Coordinates of C-alpha atoms and ligand atoms in Angstrom, one line a residue:
M1 CA -12.8 36.1 -15.1
S2 CA -11.0 32.6 -15.3
D3 CA -8.2 32.1 -17.8
S4 CA -9.9 28.1 -17.0
V5 CA -13.1 26.5 -17.3
L6 CA -11.9 23.8 -15.4
R7 CA -8.8 23.6 -13.2
I8 CA -8.6 20.6 -10.4
R9 CA -6.0 20.6 -7.8
N10 CA -4.9 17.9 -5.7
L11 CA -7.2 15.8 -6.2
Q12 CA -7.5 13.1 -4.1
T13 CA -10.3 10.0 -5.0
Q14 CA -10.5 7.2 -2.7
F15 CA -12.1 3.6 -2.7
R16 CA -12.1 1.2 0.2
T17 CA -12.6 -2.1 -0.1
D18 CA -12.5 -5.3 2.3
E19 CA -8.1 -5.1 1.5
G20 CA -7.7 -1.8 2.6
I21 CA -7.9 1.8 1.0
V22 CA -7.6 2.4 -2.4
R23 CA -6.4 5.8 -3.3
A24 CA -7.7 6.1 -7.4
V25 CA -6.8 9.5 -7.7
D26 CA -4.0 10.4 -6.1
D27 CA -2.5 14.3 -6.2
V28 CA -3.8 14.9 -9.7
S29 CA -3.9 18.7 -11.0
L30 CA -4.8 19.6 -13.9
R31 CA -6.8 22.5 -16.1
V32 CA -9.0 22.7 -19.2
K33 CA -9.0 26.2 -21.0
P34 CA -11.8 27.9 -23.0
G35 CA -11.9 26.0 -26.0
E36 CA -9.1 24.1 -25.3
I37 CA -9.4 19.7 -25.7
V38 CA -7.0 17.6 -23.2
C39 CA -6.5 14.6 -23.3
I40 CA -6.2 12.2 -19.7
V41 CA -4.4 8.9 -21.5
G42 CA -3.2 5.9 -19.8
E43 CA -3.6 2.1 -18.2
S44 CA -7.3 0.6 -17.4
G45 CA -6.9 1.3 -13.8
C46 CA -4.6 4.7 -14.0
G47 CA -7.3 6.9 -12.7
K48 CA -8.2 8.7 -15.7
S49 CA -12.0 7.8 -15.3
I50 CA -12.1 8.5 -11.4
T51 CA -11.3 11.6 -12.2
A52 CA -13.6 12.4 -14.6
L53 CA -16.2 10.9 -12.4
S54 CA -14.9 12.9 -9.3
V55 CA -16.0 16.0 -11.5
M56 CA -19.4 14.9 -11.9
G57 CA -19.8 14.0 -8.6
L58 CA -20.7 10.4 -9.2
V59 CA -18.4 8.5 -7.4
E60 CA -19.8 6.6 -5.7
E61 CA -20.5 6.5 -2.1
P62 CA -19.6 5.4 0.6
A63 CA -16.9 3.1 -0.4
G64 CA -15.9 5.8 -3.1
Q65 CA -15.1 9.3 -1.7
I66 CA -13.4 12.3 -2.7
A67 CA -10.2 12.9 0.3
G68 CA -9.2 16.1 -0.7
G69 CA -8.3 18.6 -3.5
V70 CA -10.5 21.3 -5.5
I71 CA -12.8 21.0 -8.7
E72 CA -13.3 24.3 -9.5
F73 CA -15.9 25.2 -12.5
E74 CA -14.9 28.8 -13.8
G75 CA -14.0 29.7 -10.3
Q76 CA -16.7 27.8 -8.1
D77 CA -15.4 25.2 -5.8
L78 CA -18.0 22.1 -7.1
L79 CA -17.3 20.1 -3.9
Q80 CA -18.4 23.1 -2.0
L81 CA -22.0 22.9 -3.8
S82 CA -25.1 21.2 -2.8
K83 CA -26.3 18.9 -4.9
H84 CA -28.9 20.7 -5.8
H85 CA -27.0 23.1 -7.1
L86 CA -24.1 20.8 -8.4
R87 CA -27.0 18.8 -10.6
A88 CA -27.7 21.8 -12.0
I89 CA -24.5 22.3 -13.2
R90 CA -24.6 18.7 -14.5
G91 CA -26.3 18.6 -17.7
N92 CA -26.5 22.2 -18.0
E93 CA -22.6 23.6 -18.2
I94 CA -20.7 19.9 -17.9
S95 CA -21.8 17.3 -19.7
M96 CA -20.1 13.7 -20.0
I97 CA -20.6 10.9 -23.0
F98 CA -19.5 7.2 -21.6
Q99 CA -17.7 4.7 -23.7
E100 CA -21.4 2.0 -23.7
P101 CA -24.1 4.4 -25.4
M102 CA -26.6 1.1 -25.3
S103 CA -25.4 1.8 -21.7
S104 CA -26.7 5.3 -21.0
L105 CA -29.4 5.2 -23.3
N106 CA -33.4 4.2 -21.8
P107 CA -34.4 1.3 -24.2
V108 CA -38.2 1.5 -23.7
L109 CA -37.8 5.0 -25.0
T110 CA -37.8 7.0 -28.5
I111 CA -34.4 8.8 -29.7
G112 CA -36.7 12.0 -29.7
E113 CA -38.1 11.2 -25.7
Q114 CA -34.3 11.0 -24.7
L115 CA -33.1 14.5 -26.4
T116 CA -36.7 16.3 -25.4
E117 CA -36.1 16.1 -21.9
P118 CA -33.0 17.1 -21.0
L119 CA -34.1 20.5 -23.3
M120 CA -37.2 20.7 -21.4
V121 CA -35.4 20.2 -17.5
H122 CA -32.6 22.1 -18.3
G123 CA -33.4 24.4 -21.9
G124 CA -36.8 25.4 -20.2
L125 CA -38.6 25.0 -23.4
N126 CA -41.4 23.9 -24.0
R127 CA -42.1 20.5 -25.7
K128 CA -42.6 22.3 -29.6
A129 CA -39.6 23.7 -29.1
A130 CA -37.7 20.9 -27.6
S131 CA -38.7 18.1 -30.2
K132 CA -37.6 21.4 -33.0
R133 CA -34.3 21.7 -31.5
A134 CA -33.7 17.3 -31.6
L135 CA -34.0 17.9 -34.7
E136 CA -31.3 19.8 -35.1
L137 CA -29.3 18.3 -33.4
I138 CA -29.4 15.1 -34.6
N139 CA -28.6 17.0 -37.7
E140 CA -25.6 18.6 -36.4
V141 CA -24.2 15.3 -35.1
G142 CA -24.5 14.2 -38.5
I143 CA -27.3 12.2 -38.8
S144 CA -29.7 11.8 -41.9
R145 CA -33.4 11.4 -41.4
P146 CA -33.9 13.4 -38.3
E147 CA -37.9 13.0 -38.5
Q148 CA -37.5 9.2 -39.0
I149 CA -34.7 8.9 -36.3
V150 CA -37.1 10.6 -32.9
R151 CA -39.1 7.7 -33.3
S152 CA -36.6 5.3 -33.1
Y153 CA -36.0 2.7 -30.6
P154 CA -31.8 2.5 -29.3
H155 CA -32.0 -1.2 -30.6
E156 CA -33.0 0.2 -33.8
L157 CA -29.6 2.2 -34.6
S158 CA -26.0 1.4 -34.9
G159 CA -23.4 1.8 -32.3
G160 CA -21.9 4.9 -34.1
M161 CA -24.9 6.5 -34.5
L162 CA -26.0 5.9 -30.7
Q163 CA -22.8 7.4 -30.0
R164 CA -23.9 10.3 -31.6
I165 CA -27.0 10.9 -30.3
M166 CA -25.1 10.3 -27.2
I167 CA -23.2 13.5 -28.3
A168 CA -26.2 14.9 -29.2
I169 CA -28.0 14.7 -25.6
A170 CA -24.4 16.2 -24.2
I171 CA -24.3 19.4 -26.5
S172 CA -27.9 19.4 -26.0
C173 CA -27.8 22.2 -23.5
Q174 CA -25.0 23.7 -24.8
P175 CA -22.2 22.8 -22.0
K176 CA -19.0 24.9 -21.6
L177 CA -17.0 21.6 -20.6
L178 CA -17.7 18.4 -22.6
I179 CA -16.6 15.3 -20.3
A180 CA -16.0 11.8 -23.3
D181 CA -14.9 8.8 -21.2
E182 CA -13.1 6.9 -23.8
P183 CA -16.3 7.9 -26.6
T184 CA -15.0 6.1 -29.9
T185 CA -13.5 2.5 -28.0
A186 CA -16.3 0.5 -28.5
L187 CA -16.6 1.5 -32.6
D188 CA -15.1 0.2 -35.5
V189 CA -12.1 2.4 -37.0
T190 CA -13.9 4.1 -39.8
I191 CA -17.1 5.0 -37.1
Q192 CA -14.6 6.3 -34.6
A193 CA -12.8 9.1 -37.2
Q194 CA -16.3 10.2 -37.9
I195 CA -17.2 10.4 -34.1
L196 CA -13.6 12.2 -33.2
D197 CA -14.6 14.7 -36.6
T198 CA -17.9 15.6 -34.8
L199 CA -16.8 16.2 -31.7
R200 CA -14.1 18.2 -33.0
R201 CA -16.4 20.7 -35.3
L202 CA -18.2 20.4 -32.3
R203 CA -15.4 22.3 -30.7
D204 CA -14.6 24.5 -32.8
D205 CA -18.1 26.1 -33.6
T206 CA -19.2 26.1 -30.3
G207 CA -16.1 27.0 -28.4
M208 CA -17.0 24.1 -25.9
S209 CA -13.9 22.4 -23.8
I210 CA -13.4 18.8 -24.0
L211 CA -11.8 16.7 -21.4
L212 CA -10.8 13.5 -23.1
I213 CA -10.3 10.1 -21.4
T214 CA -8.6 7.5 -23.5
H215 CA -5.9 5.4 -23.2
D216 CA -5.6 5.8 -27.5
L217 CA -2.5 7.4 -28.6
G218 CA -3.6 7.4 -31.9
V219 CA -7.2 9.4 -30.6
V220 CA -4.7 11.9 -28.7
A221 CA -3.0 12.3 -31.5
E222 CA -5.6 13.2 -33.4
M223 CA -7.6 15.6 -30.5
A224 CA -5.5 17.2 -28.0
D225 CA -4.3 20.2 -27.7
Y226 CA -2.6 19.6 -24.2
V227 CA -2.1 15.8 -22.7
I228 CA -1.7 14.5 -19.2
V229 CA -0.2 11.3 -18.9
M230 CA -1.6 9.5 -15.6
Y231 CA -0.1 5.8 -14.3
S232 CA -1.3 4.4 -10.9
G233 CA -3.6 7.2 -10.0
K234 CA -0.9 9.8 -10.6
V235 CA -0.1 12.8 -13.4
V236 CA 3.8 12.1 -14.2
E237 CA 3.9 14.1 -17.6
E238 CA 1.8 16.5 -19.1
G239 CA 2.7 18.9 -21.1
D240 CA 1.6 20.4 -25.4
V241 CA 0.4 17.3 -27.7
V242 CA 3.3 17.8 -30.5
E243 CA 6.1 18.7 -27.8
L244 CA 5.0 16.0 -26.0
F245 CA 4.5 13.0 -28.5
E246 CA 8.2 14.5 -30.3
H247 CA 10.0 14.5 -27.1
P248 CA 8.5 12.2 -24.2
R249 CA 10.8 12.9 -21.7
H250 CA 9.1 10.0 -18.4
P251 CA 10.2 6.5 -19.4
Y252 CA 6.0 5.6 -18.7
T253 CA 5.2 8.2 -22.0
Q254 CA 8.5 6.5 -23.9
G255 CA 6.9 3.0 -23.3
L256 CA 3.5 4.3 -24.4
L257 CA 4.2 5.5 -27.5
R258 CA 7.0 2.6 -28.6
S259 CA 4.4 0.2 -28.1
K260 CA 2.8 2.7 -31.3
P261 CA 1.7 0.6 -33.9
V262 CA 3.3 2.9 -37.4
I263 CA 2.0 2.5 -41.3
H264 CA 4.9 2.2 -42.9
Q265 CA 7.9 0.7 -40.2
R266 CA 6.8 -3.2 -41.2
K267 CA 8.4 -4.8 -36.8
E268 CA 8.3 -8.6 -35.8
S269 CA 6.4 -7.6 -33.4
L270 CA 4.6 -4.5 -31.3
Y271 CA 6.6 -3.1 -28.4
S272 CA 5.1 -3.6 -25.3
I273 CA 6.4 -2.5 -21.3
P274 CA 7.6 -4.6 -19.7
G275 CA 5.7 -6.2 -16.1
Y276 CA 2.3 -4.9 -15.1
V277 CA 0.8 -2.0 -13.5
P278 CA 1.6 -2.2 -9.5
N279 CA -1.2 -3.2 -7.0
P280 CA -2.4 -0.3 -5.7
L281 CA -2.8 -2.0 -2.3
E282 CA 0.7 -2.5 -2.3
L283 CA 2.0 0.6 -3.1
K284 CA 5.1 2.1 -1.2
E285 CA 7.1 5.2 -0.8
S286 CA 8.4 5.4 -4.5
C287 CA 8.0 5.4 -8.1
Y288 CA 5.3 3.3 -9.0
F289 CA 7.0 3.1 -12.1
H290 CA 10.3 1.8 -11.1
E291 CA 9.3 -2.3 -11.2
R292 CA 9.1 -1.8 -15.1
C293 CA 11.3 1.2 -15.9
E294 CA 14.8 0.5 -17.9
H295 CA 16.4 3.4 -16.2
C296 CA 15.8 2.8 -12.2
M297 CA 18.2 3.4 -10.2
D298 CA 18.4 4.0 -5.9
I299 CA 16.1 6.7 -5.5
C300 CA 13.7 5.8 -7.9
R301 CA 12.6 2.4 -5.0
N302 CA 12.5 5.3 -2.1
Q303 CA 11.6 8.0 -2.9
Q304 CA 8.5 9.5 -5.4
P305 CA 9.6 12.1 -7.9
P306 CA 7.1 15.1 -8.0
L307 CA 5.8 16.4 -10.9
R308 CA 8.2 19.3 -11.9
E309 CA 8.4 21.2 -15.0
L310 CA 11.6 20.9 -17.6
D311 CA 12.8 23.8 -19.1
N312 CA 10.3 23.3 -22.7
G313 CA 7.4 23.6 -19.9
Q314 CA 6.5 20.0 -20.0
K315 CA 6.1 18.6 -16.7
T316 CA 7.7 15.9 -15.7
A317 CA 7.5 13.2 -12.4
C318 CA 11.2 11.8 -12.9
W319 CA 14.5 11.3 -10.6
L320 CA 16.0 11.4 -14.1
Y321 CA 15.5 14.7 -14.8
E322 CA 16.6 16.5 -11.7
Q323 CA 19.7 18.6 -12.4
E324 CA 17.6 19.8 -16.1
V325 CA 14.6 20.6 -13.3
A326 CA 17.1 22.6 -10.9
A327 CA 18.8 24.3 -14.1
H328 CA 15.8 25.6 -14.3
V329 CA 14.7 27.1 -11.5
Ligands
SF4_1 FE1 11.9 5.3 -14.0 FE2 13.3 6.6 -11.9 FE3 12.1 7.9 -14.2 FE4 10.6 6.5 -12.2 S1 11.6 7.9 -11.3 S2 10.4 6.0 -14.0 S3 12.1 4.3 -11.8 S4 13.8 6.7 -14.0

């Protein structure tokens, strides 16, 4: 049996635009083990959501296309499956929740109708059994009065409740992998904490794996077992969450952590990484972070650093650590 639920190797996802090809995901590899929570973190446009959409087979063609790589779910290459077969896996074994629950739910159907449909279509339950299970699922995601909720329409519920309903729909067929794309971004901090709690509890109870996409390091610290940092379509650093937070190696990761507010530390202003993310149409053979990096060297402007493993098992793509890599190898 495979030791990974999800394994991505050298994924390349591109978009054709009038100005040229955008390499939104450029040679990304990662894996998610059973019961593990892996967080992909990075700024908007770094490729984290496109990585998730690629796994789900939701990259919009013809402008978007997966130009290379392998996406294995329990050893099966999803990119080689027929649309029919992929649809069966999506929903049954891999589910996804998005940032905006309101735009993912159908406004003219009740919550009950939207919860029972996947249970009947994917789960093979009859209407009576699906209705019973829908009530249980609403309870499981921490909403009281499920009998009333199933009769409600989305506009009658708060953002936090809607996101829990999305989680209930996503877990209704007991997926082995849940992909959550910024699931708490639109919510206030109290509700955010409750949703994260719900996700963690479900992972503990069911053993499902979670691939969590976020720009929020607070969410990462709270949830992740393993962290992947992306920048301009590439993985620039990855490692165990404790190690990565205590010993960030890549200057971008260090900048992200410096810009995080810390309780009890009063500062005049929060640190922000200088400069801007490069235009994806103008990327050249170089470290894509070099224009913002205070440690930039000549080699950084002309050669792309490969992602290499360091002596503590962490991986980083930065020329600063070449000696450490050489010693390790
Ligand atoms: Fe900075 Fe060079 Fe490392 Fe890029 S490779 S992060 S420019 S030191």
